[in-house]
Amino acid sequence: MDWLPAAASTYAADIDRIFYVILAVTGVILVGVLTVLIYFLFRYRGREGRKAFYIEGSNRAEVIWTVIPALFILGLAFASQSVWPKIKSPDRFPTDALELHVRAEQFEWNVTYPGADGSLGTDDDFTTRNQVHVPVDRPVVLHMESIDVIHSFFVPAFRIKQDVVPGMQNDAWFQATETGEFELACAELCGLGHYRMRARVIVHAQDEYESWMVEQS
Ligand SMILES: [Cu+2]
């Protein structure tokens, strides 16, 4: 459906599927509860000569309305098991990935690239500010740090959102499936300039990326 942002990463469709399942389950429950609520508002409205009466409560009803939602939540947890660990568990990150270092600070994203030698922490590393350049169809692992407060790395088109907590290294990965420009926004209210803590993610074709790298380093 096109009211979601473009789905431009390998796991975007998996995330969307879970989103729609949860939306359907909670949507049906919402409509059901509201329908009963509105019906009861009319059915039991105050009327002349009608006395209020006291309800003792029912253990059976309580067990039913506790167990059924609990089963739904367990079901959703199991249904998402094939997706969540694949995206979030560091031990399942792609191993052949391009590794970038991301330093978040009030109010910008600084991205360090490995340069021509392909490894971070060497002399030919270089950094861009509020721009993230990545190649298409290649996994990218982000090693992220914040130097001040909590920020959150959010690229809606890739369905990636990862908090970046000061004092920790927070890793995340994605693999873009489309070339073009996408928005990176900070998704954690991080101060007065939070609204302008955004960057462009530029997804290059593979060969174009190589030449961009060489140009920069
Ligand atoms: Cu921020």
PDB file of C-alpha atoms and ligand atoms in Angstrom:
ATOM      1  CA  MET A   1       0.000   0.000   0.000  1.00  0.00           C
ATOM      2  CA  ASP A   2       1.375   3.431  -0.779  1.00  0.00           C
ATOM      3  CA  TRP A   3       0.598   5.201   2.469  1.00  0.00           C
ATOM      4  CA  LEU A   4       3.802   3.677   3.848  1.00  0.00           C
ATOM      5  CA  PRO A   5       7.159   5.102   2.735  1.00  0.00           C
ATOM      6  CA  ALA A   6       8.936   3.314  -0.125  1.00  0.00           C
ATOM      7  CA  ALA A   7      10.226  -0.075   1.038  1.00  0.00           C
ATOM      8  CA  ALA A   8      13.863   0.130  -0.008  1.00  0.00           C
ATOM      9  CA  SER A   9      15.710  -2.439   2.089  1.00  0.00           C
ATOM     10  CA  THR A  10      15.881  -6.233   2.119  1.00  0.00           C
ATOM     11  CA  TYR A  11      13.880  -6.593   5.330  1.00  0.00           C
ATOM     12  CA  ALA A  12      11.368  -3.786   4.763  1.00  0.00           C
ATOM     13  CA  ALA A  13       8.717  -6.197   3.442  1.00  0.00           C
ATOM     14  CA  ASP A  14       9.109  -8.458   6.522  1.00  0.00           C
ATOM     15  CA  ILE A  15       8.605  -5.501   8.871  1.00  0.00           C
ATOM     16  CA  ASP A  16       5.580  -4.340   6.874  1.00  0.00           C
ATOM     17  CA  ARG A  17       4.020  -7.812   7.038  1.00  0.00           C
ATOM     18  CA  ILE A  18       4.263  -7.838  10.843  1.00  0.00           C
ATOM     19  CA  PHE A  19       2.946  -4.278  10.920  1.00  0.00           C
ATOM     20  CA  TYR A  20      -0.128  -5.258   8.904  1.00  0.00           C
ATOM     21  CA  VAL A  21      -0.817  -8.359  10.994  1.00  0.00           C
ATOM     22  CA  ILE A  22      -0.671  -6.273  14.194  1.00  0.00           C
ATOM     23  CA  LEU A  23      -2.788  -3.548  12.585  1.00  0.00           C
ATOM     24  CA  ALA A  24      -5.431  -6.096  11.551  1.00  0.00           C
ATOM     25  CA  VAL A  25      -5.570  -7.800  14.966  1.00  0.00           C
ATOM     26  CA  THR A  26      -5.674  -4.574  16.972  1.00  0.00           C
ATOM     27  CA  GLY A  27      -7.981  -2.914  14.419  1.00  0.00           C
ATOM     28  CA  VAL A  28     -10.608  -5.667  14.654  1.00  0.00           C
ATOM     29  CA  ILE A  29     -10.416  -5.572  18.471  1.00  0.00           C
ATOM     30  CA  LEU A  30     -10.696  -1.756  18.504  1.00  0.00           C
ATOM     31  CA  VAL A  31     -13.792  -1.749  16.296  1.00  0.00           C
ATOM     32  CA  GLY A  32     -15.361  -4.564  18.349  1.00  0.00           C
ATOM     33  CA  VAL A  33     -14.727  -2.842  21.693  1.00  0.00           C
ATOM     34  CA  LEU A  34     -16.005   0.527  20.456  1.00  0.00           C
ATOM     35  CA  THR A  35     -19.130  -1.064  18.981  1.00  0.00           C
ATOM     36  CA  VAL A  36     -19.979  -2.768  22.281  1.00  0.00           C
ATOM     37  CA  LEU A  37     -19.159   0.434  24.184  1.00  0.00           C
ATOM     38  CA  ILE A  38     -21.488   2.549  22.047  1.00  0.00           C
ATOM     39  CA  TYR A  39     -24.239  -0.069  22.196  1.00  0.00           C
ATOM     40  CA  PHE A  40     -23.991  -0.195  26.014  1.00  0.00           C
ATOM     41  CA  LEU A  41     -24.084   3.605  26.219  1.00  0.00           C
ATOM     42  CA  PHE A  42     -27.558   3.526  24.687  1.00  0.00           C
ATOM     43  CA  ARG A  43     -28.770   0.226  26.132  1.00  0.00           C
ATOM     44  CA  TYR A  44     -27.955   1.165  29.737  1.00  0.00           C
ATOM     45  CA  ARG A  45     -28.439   4.919  29.601  1.00  0.00           C
ATOM     46  CA  GLY A  46     -30.027   6.711  32.566  1.00  0.00           C
ATOM     47  CA  ARG A  47     -33.816   6.681  32.478  1.00  0.00           C
ATOM     48  CA  GLU A  48     -36.559   7.885  34.738  1.00  0.00           C
ATOM     49  CA  GLY A  49     -37.311   5.369  37.480  1.00  0.00           C
ATOM     50  CA  ARG A  50     -34.432   3.048  36.653  1.00  0.00           C
ATOM     51  CA  LYS A  51     -32.281   2.057  39.611  1.00  0.00           C
ATOM     52  CA  ALA A  52     -28.566   1.375  39.480  1.00  0.00           C
ATOM     53  CA  PHE A  53     -27.599  -2.117  40.534  1.00  0.00           C
ATOM     54  CA  TYR A  54     -24.434  -3.582  41.959  1.00  0.00           C
ATOM     55  CA  ILE A  55     -22.413  -6.135  40.000  1.00  0.00           C
ATOM     56  CA  GLU A  56     -20.357  -8.631  42.016  1.00  0.00           C
ATOM     57  CA  GLY A  57     -17.803  -9.266  39.291  1.00  0.00           C
ATOM     58  CA  SER A  58     -17.100 -12.535  37.544  1.00  0.00           C
ATOM     59  CA  ASN A  59     -13.909 -14.541  37.824  1.00  0.00           C
ATOM     60  CA  ARG A  60     -14.814 -16.406  34.676  1.00  0.00           C
ATOM     61  CA  ALA A  61     -15.152 -13.225  32.601  1.00  0.00           C
ATOM     62  CA  GLU A  62     -11.877 -11.900  34.017  1.00  0.00           C
ATOM     63  CA  VAL A  63     -10.014 -15.079  33.140  1.00  0.00           C
ATOM     64  CA  ILE A  64     -11.444 -14.978  29.600  1.00  0.00           C
ATOM     65  CA  TRP A  65     -10.531 -11.360  28.922  1.00  0.00           C
ATOM     66  CA  THR A  66      -7.040 -11.919  30.309  1.00  0.00           C
ATOM     67  CA  VAL A  67      -6.236 -15.215  28.605  1.00  0.00           C
ATOM     68  CA  ILE A  68      -7.453 -14.303  25.102  1.00  0.00           C
ATOM     69  CA  PRO A  69      -5.329 -11.132  24.731  1.00  0.00           C
ATOM     70  CA  ALA A  70      -2.372 -12.972  26.302  1.00  0.00           C
ATOM     71  CA  LEU A  71      -2.706 -15.670  23.624  1.00  0.00           C
ATOM     72  CA  PHE A  72      -2.838 -13.010  20.912  1.00  0.00           C
ATOM     73  CA  ILE A  73       0.317 -11.365  22.236  1.00  0.00           C
ATOM     74  CA  LEU A  74       2.119 -14.706  22.457  1.00  0.00           C
ATOM     75  CA  GLY A  75       1.019 -15.478  18.901  1.00  0.00           C
ATOM     76  CA  LEU A  76       2.380 -12.148  17.660  1.00  0.00           C
ATOM     77  CA  ALA A  77       5.632 -12.743  19.531  1.00  0.00           C
ATOM     78  CA  PHE A  78       6.047 -16.128  17.824  1.00  0.00           C
ATOM     79  CA  ALA A  79       5.022 -14.732  14.443  1.00  0.00           C
ATOM     80  CA  SER A  80       7.734 -12.063  14.643  1.00  0.00           C
ATOM     81  CA  GLN A  81      10.453 -14.497  15.780  1.00  0.00           C
ATOM     82  CA  SER A  82      11.546 -15.171  12.206  1.00  0.00           C
ATOM     83  CA  VAL A  83      12.099 -11.463  11.546  1.00  0.00           C
ATOM     84  CA  TRP A  84      13.227  -9.645  14.685  1.00  0.00           C
ATOM     85  CA  PRO A  85      16.385 -11.649  15.535  1.00  0.00           C
ATOM     86  CA  LYS A  86      17.426 -11.581  11.876  1.00  0.00           C
ATOM     87  CA  ILE A  87      17.446  -7.782  12.011  1.00  0.00           C
ATOM     88  CA  LYS A  88      18.476  -7.106  15.603  1.00  0.00           C
ATOM     89  CA  SER A  89      20.777  -9.905  16.833  1.00  0.00           C
ATOM     90  CA  PRO A  90      24.428  -8.867  16.426  1.00  0.00           C
ATOM     91  CA  ASP A  91      25.454 -12.507  15.992  1.00  0.00           C
ATOM     92  CA  ARG A  92      23.259 -12.712  12.898  1.00  0.00           C
ATOM     93  CA  PHE A  93      24.530  -9.563  11.204  1.00  0.00           C
ATOM     94  CA  PRO A  94      25.809 -10.113   7.648  1.00  0.00           C
ATOM     95  CA  THR A  95      29.537 -10.840   7.725  1.00  0.00           C
ATOM     96  CA  ASP A  96      30.532  -9.475   4.303  1.00  0.00           C
ATOM     97  CA  ALA A  97      29.175  -6.014   5.097  1.00  0.00           C
ATOM     98  CA  LEU A  98      30.537  -2.545   4.506  1.00  0.00           C
ATOM     99  CA  GLU A  99      31.236  -1.197   7.995  1.00  0.00           C
ATOM    100  CA  LEU A 100      30.650   2.443   8.830  1.00  0.00           C
ATOM    101  CA  HIS A 101      31.106   4.349  12.030  1.00  0.00           C
ATOM    102  CA  VAL A 102      28.330   6.750  13.004  1.00  0.00           C
ATOM    103  CA  ARG A 103      28.813   9.443  15.606  1.00  0.00           C
ATOM    104  CA  ALA A 104      25.609  11.114  16.673  1.00  0.00           C
ATOM    105  CA  GLU A 105      25.688  14.437  18.447  1.00  0.00           C
ATOM    106  CA  GLN A 106      23.469  17.439  19.012  1.00  0.00           C
ATOM    107  CA  PHE A 107      22.377  17.895  16.240  1.00  0.00           C
ATOM    108  CA  GLU A 108      24.133  16.063  13.484  1.00  0.00           C
ATOM    109  CA  TRP A 109      25.157  12.711  12.083  1.00  0.00           C
ATOM    110  CA  ASN A 110      28.853  12.171  11.363  1.00  0.00           C
ATOM    111  CA  VAL A 111      29.601   9.113   9.290  1.00  0.00           C
ATOM    112  CA  THR A 112      33.121   7.712   8.973  1.00  0.00           C
ATOM    113  CA  TYR A 113      34.028   5.490   6.014  1.00  0.00           C
ATOM    114  CA  PRO A 114      36.854   2.955   5.799  1.00  0.00           C
ATOM    115  CA  GLY A 115      38.418   4.538   2.705  1.00  0.00           C
ATOM    116  CA  ALA A 116      40.304   2.637   0.012  1.00  0.00           C
ATOM    117  CA  ASP A 117      41.865   0.031   2.338  1.00  0.00           C
ATOM    118  CA  GLY A 118      38.412  -1.155   3.415  1.00  0.00           C
ATOM    119  CA  SER A 119      39.040  -1.013   7.160  1.00  0.00           C
ATOM    120  CA  LEU A 120      37.965   1.498   9.769  1.00  0.00           C
ATOM    121  CA  GLY A 121      40.421   3.136  12.147  1.00  0.00           C
ATOM    122  CA  THR A 122      43.155   3.713   9.578  1.00  0.00           C
ATOM    123  CA  ASP A 123      44.659   6.868   8.058  1.00  0.00           C
ATOM    124  CA  ASP A 124      42.584   6.948   4.913  1.00  0.00           C
ATOM    125  CA  ASP A 125      39.269   7.058   6.783  1.00  0.00           C
ATOM    126  CA  PHE A 126      37.136  10.080   6.015  1.00  0.00           C
ATOM    127  CA  THR A 127      33.955  11.528   7.472  1.00  0.00           C
ATOM    128  CA  THR A 128      30.838  13.107   6.039  1.00  0.00           C
ATOM    129  CA  ARG A 129      28.416  15.263   7.936  1.00  0.00           C
ATOM    130  CA  ASN A 130      24.661  14.767   7.577  1.00  0.00           C
ATOM    131  CA  GLN A 131      25.169  12.547   4.560  1.00  0.00           C
ATOM    132  CA  VAL A 132      25.298   8.775   4.491  1.00  0.00           C
ATOM    133  CA  HIS A 133      26.664   7.264   1.300  1.00  0.00           C
ATOM    134  CA  VAL A 134      26.136   3.543   0.770  1.00  0.00           C
ATOM    135  CA  PRO A 135      26.187   1.131  -2.152  1.00  0.00           C
ATOM    136  CA  VAL A 136      23.025  -0.611  -3.305  1.00  0.00           C
ATOM    137  CA  ASP A 137      22.554  -4.381  -2.775  1.00  0.00           C
ATOM    138  CA  ARG A 138      25.320  -4.657  -0.233  1.00  0.00           C
ATOM    139  CA  PRO A 139      24.839  -5.095   3.515  1.00  0.00           C
ATOM    140  CA  VAL A 140      25.974  -2.140   5.616  1.00  0.00           C
ATOM    141  CA  VAL A 141      26.779  -2.484   9.320  1.00  0.00           C
ATOM    142  CA  LEU A 142      26.693   0.691  11.383  1.00  0.00           C
ATOM    143  CA  HIS A 143      28.750   1.034  14.547  1.00  0.00           C
ATOM    144  CA  MET A 144      27.060   3.907  16.305  1.00  0.00           C
ATOM    145  CA  GLU A 145      28.006   6.099  19.213  1.00  0.00           C
ATOM    146  CA  SER A 146      26.567   9.236  20.731  1.00  0.00           C
ATOM    147  CA  ILE A 147      28.775  11.816  22.407  1.00  0.00           C
ATOM    148  CA  ASP A 148      26.027  13.594  24.336  1.00  0.00           C
ATOM    149  CA  VAL A 149      22.437  12.381  24.696  1.00  0.00           C
ATOM    150  CA  ILE A 150      20.278   9.573  23.312  1.00  0.00           C
ATOM    151  CA  HIS A 151      19.606   9.854  19.582  1.00  0.00           C
ATOM    152  CA  SER A 152      17.892   7.399  17.281  1.00  0.00           C
ATOM    153  CA  PHE A 153      18.966   6.439  13.774  1.00  0.00           C
ATOM    154  CA  PHE A 154      15.780   6.211  11.730  1.00  0.00           C
ATOM    155  CA  VAL A 155      15.518   5.688   7.989  1.00  0.00           C
ATOM    156  CA  PRO A 156      11.827   5.057   7.299  1.00  0.00           C
ATOM    157  CA  ALA A 157      12.417   3.715   3.777  1.00  0.00           C
ATOM    158  CA  PHE A 158      14.737   1.016   5.175  1.00  0.00           C
ATOM    159  CA  ARG A 159      12.502   0.269   8.198  1.00  0.00           C
ATOM    160  CA  ILE A 160      15.538   0.704  10.444  1.00  0.00           C
ATOM    161  CA  LYS A 161      15.356   2.479  13.769  1.00  0.00           C
ATOM    162  CA  GLN A 162      18.063   2.119  16.387  1.00  0.00           C
ATOM    163  CA  ASP A 163      18.622   4.165  19.514  1.00  0.00           C
ATOM    164  CA  VAL A 164      22.141   5.463  19.996  1.00  0.00           C
ATOM    165  CA  VAL A 165      22.929   5.655  23.689  1.00  0.00           C
ATOM    166  CA  PRO A 166      25.898   7.603  25.083  1.00  0.00           C
ATOM    167  CA  GLY A 167      28.484   5.303  26.676  1.00  0.00           C
ATOM    168  CA  MET A 168      27.475   2.352  24.532  1.00  0.00           C
ATOM    169  CA  GLN A 169      28.157   1.167  21.032  1.00  0.00           C
ATOM    170  CA  ASN A 170      24.894   0.424  19.259  1.00  0.00           C
ATOM    171  CA  ASP A 171      25.174  -1.574  16.066  1.00  0.00           C
ATOM    172  CA  ALA A 172      22.610  -1.968  13.326  1.00  0.00           C
ATOM    173  CA  TRP A 173      22.551  -3.142   9.736  1.00  0.00           C
ATOM    174  CA  PHE A 174      20.566  -2.769   6.548  1.00  0.00           C
ATOM    175  CA  GLN A 175      20.875  -3.549   2.881  1.00  0.00           C
ATOM    176  CA  ALA A 176      19.429  -1.019   0.454  1.00  0.00           C
ATOM    177  CA  THR A 177      17.629  -2.425  -2.577  1.00  0.00           C
ATOM    178  CA  GLU A 178      17.109   0.801  -4.533  1.00  0.00           C
ATOM    179  CA  THR A 179      19.404   3.594  -5.570  1.00  0.00           C
ATOM    180  CA  GLY A 180      18.337   7.143  -4.781  1.00  0.00           C
ATOM    181  CA  GLU A 181      18.019   9.501  -1.832  1.00  0.00           C
ATOM    182  CA  PHE A 182      16.268   8.730   1.416  1.00  0.00           C
ATOM    183  CA  GLU A 183      15.744  10.603   4.627  1.00  0.00           C
ATOM    184  CA  LEU A 184      17.549   9.844   7.870  1.00  0.00           C
ATOM    185  CA  ALA A 185      15.884  11.484  10.857  1.00  0.00           C
ATOM    186  CA  CYS A 186      16.691  11.440  14.539  1.00  0.00           C
ATOM    187  CA  ALA A 187      13.758   9.653  16.171  1.00  0.00           C
ATOM    188  CA  GLU A 188      14.553  10.522  19.774  1.00  0.00           C
ATOM    189  CA  LEU A 189      13.750  13.967  21.123  1.00  0.00           C
ATOM    190  CA  CYS A 190      17.301  15.066  21.863  1.00  0.00           C
ATOM    191  CA  GLY A 191      17.126  18.794  22.536  1.00  0.00           C
ATOM    192  CA  LEU A 192      16.066  22.093  21.018  1.00  0.00           C
ATOM    193  CA  GLY A 193      17.623  21.336  17.631  1.00  0.00           C
ATOM    194  CA  HIS A 194      16.135  17.840  17.370  1.00  0.00           C
ATOM    195  CA  TYR A 195      13.914  18.871  14.442  1.00  0.00           C
ATOM    196  CA  ARG A 196      16.925  19.669  12.296  1.00  0.00           C
ATOM    197  CA  MET A 197      18.894  16.535  13.117  1.00  0.00           C
ATOM    198  CA  ARG A 198      18.350  14.956   9.744  1.00  0.00           C
ATOM    199  CA  ALA A 199      20.528  13.709   6.965  1.00  0.00           C
ATOM    200  CA  ARG A 200      20.349  12.397   3.437  1.00  0.00           C
ATOM    201  CA  VAL A 201      21.049   8.757   2.745  1.00  0.00           C
ATOM    202  CA  ILE A 202      22.412   8.421  -0.754  1.00  0.00           C
ATOM    203  CA  VAL A 203      22.319   4.936  -2.195  1.00  0.00           C
ATOM    204  CA  HIS A 204      24.763   4.584  -5.095  1.00  0.00           C
ATOM    205  CA  ALA A 205      25.106   1.945  -7.754  1.00  0.00           C
ATOM    206  CA  GLN A 206      28.062  -0.316  -6.833  1.00  0.00           C
ATOM    207  CA  ASP A 207      30.580   1.054  -9.358  1.00  0.00           C
ATOM    208  CA  GLU A 208      29.491   4.632  -8.719  1.00  0.00           C
ATOM    209  CA  TYR A 209      30.114   4.023  -5.019  1.00  0.00           C
ATOM    210  CA  GLU A 210      33.646   2.769  -5.642  1.00  0.00           C
ATOM    211  CA  SER A 211      34.511   5.898  -7.594  1.00  0.00           C
ATOM    212  CA  TRP A 212      32.901   8.135  -4.964  1.00  0.00           C
ATOM    213  CA  MET A 213      35.103   6.417  -2.328  1.00  0.00           C
ATOM    214  CA  VAL A 214      38.253   6.987  -4.320  1.00  0.00           C
ATOM    215  CA  GLU A 215      37.284  10.610  -4.905  1.00  0.00           C
ATOM    216  CA  GLN A 216      36.854  11.221  -1.164  1.00  0.00           C
ATOM    217  CA  SER A 217      39.961   9.479   0.137  1.00  0.00           C
TER     218      SER A 217
HETATM  219 CU    CU B   1      19.034  13.486  17.963  1.00  0.00          CU
END
